[in-house]
Coordinates of C-alpha atoms in Angstrom, one line a residue:
L1 CA -33.0 15.8 9.2
A2 CA -32.6 18.9 11.4
I3 CA -32.1 18.5 15.1
M4 CA -34.2 20.9 17.2
L5 CA -32.7 22.7 20.1
D6 CA -34.1 22.8 23.6
P7 CA -36.2 24.4 25.0
A8 CA -38.3 24.7 21.8
K9 CA -38.3 21.0 21.3
T10 CA -39.4 20.4 24.9
V11 CA -42.2 23.0 24.8
I12 CA -43.5 21.7 21.4
E13 CA -43.5 18.1 22.6
I14 CA -45.3 19.0 25.9
C15 CA -48.0 21.0 23.9
G16 CA -48.7 18.1 21.6
G17 CA -46.5 18.9 18.5
V18 CA -46.0 21.7 16.0
N19 CA -49.6 21.8 14.8
A20 CA -51.0 22.1 18.3
V21 CA -48.6 24.9 19.1
A22 CA -49.4 26.6 15.8
E23 CA -53.1 26.5 16.7
I24 CA -52.6 27.9 20.2
T25 CA -50.3 30.7 19.1
G26 CA -51.9 31.5 15.7
R27 CA -48.5 31.0 14.0
H28 CA -48.0 29.0 10.9
P29 CA -46.6 25.4 11.6
S30 CA -43.5 26.1 9.6
R31 CA -42.7 29.1 11.8
V32 CA -43.2 27.1 15.0
H33 CA -40.9 24.4 13.7
R34 CA -38.2 27.0 12.9
W35 CA -38.1 28.0 16.6
G36 CA -35.9 24.9 17.1
Y37 CA -33.4 25.9 14.4
T38 CA -30.2 27.9 14.9
K39 CA -30.4 31.6 14.0
D40 CA -28.2 31.0 10.9
R41 CA -30.9 28.7 9.6
G42 CA -33.7 31.2 10.2
G43 CA -34.6 30.0 13.7
S44 CA -34.4 31.4 17.2
D45 CA -31.7 29.1 18.6
G46 CA -34.2 26.9 20.4
F47 CA -36.0 29.7 22.2
I48 CA -39.7 30.4 22.1
P49 CA -40.4 34.0 21.1
S50 CA -41.4 36.0 24.2
E51 CA -44.6 37.3 22.5
V52 CA -46.1 33.8 22.5
A53 CA -44.4 32.3 25.7
S54 CA -47.0 33.6 28.1
L55 CA -49.8 32.5 25.8
L56 CA -48.4 29.0 25.7
L57 CA -48.1 28.9 29.4
E58 CA -51.7 30.1 29.8
K59 CA -53.2 27.6 27.3
A60 CA -51.0 24.6 28.0
S61 CA -50.2 24.6 31.7
H62 CA -52.8 21.8 32.1
L63 CA -50.5 19.7 29.9
G64 CA -47.7 20.1 32.4
L65 CA -46.0 23.1 30.7
K66 CA -44.0 25.1 33.2
P67 CA -41.9 28.3 33.0
E68 CA -38.7 26.4 33.4
H69 CA -39.4 24.6 30.1
F70 CA -38.7 27.9 28.3
F71 CA -35.0 28.0 29.4
K72 CA -31.9 26.0 28.4
T73 CA -30.5 23.9 31.2
D74 CA -27.3 22.0 31.7
K75 CA -28.4 18.6 32.7
N76 CA -25.0 17.9 34.2
S77 CA -25.0 20.9 36.5
N78 CA -26.4 21.1 40.0
S79 CA -27.2 24.8 39.5
S80 CA -30.0 26.4 37.6
C81 CA -27.9 29.4 36.9
P82 CA -26.3 30.0 33.5
D83 CA -22.7 28.9 33.2
H84 CA -21.5 32.6 33.0
A85 CA -23.3 33.5 36.2
V86 CA -21.6 30.9 38.4
E87 CA -18.0 31.1 39.2
E88 CA -16.5 27.9 40.5
T89 CA -13.7 28.0 43.0
Q90 CA -11.2 25.3 43.5
T91 CA -9.7 24.5 46.9
P92 CA -6.0 23.5 47.0

């Protein structure tokens, strides 16, 4: 059993599953499912391809889909910036 990576998993769940996303995007369900795989397994490392992201937002916003669902987040961080964009400083 393969574990899907966020945000693909999140977007697919919000939209109603792989078949619903396939119908919205015109992609084959197997292709949609692979978005959640790592690149070495033929996926996109959990990212939704940019050519269908805006279509999904347009067609599924009524389901609660938001732009932030298309980005990976660190649930333990107080910042929405990627780790490499934030430099922490320590005070002595």
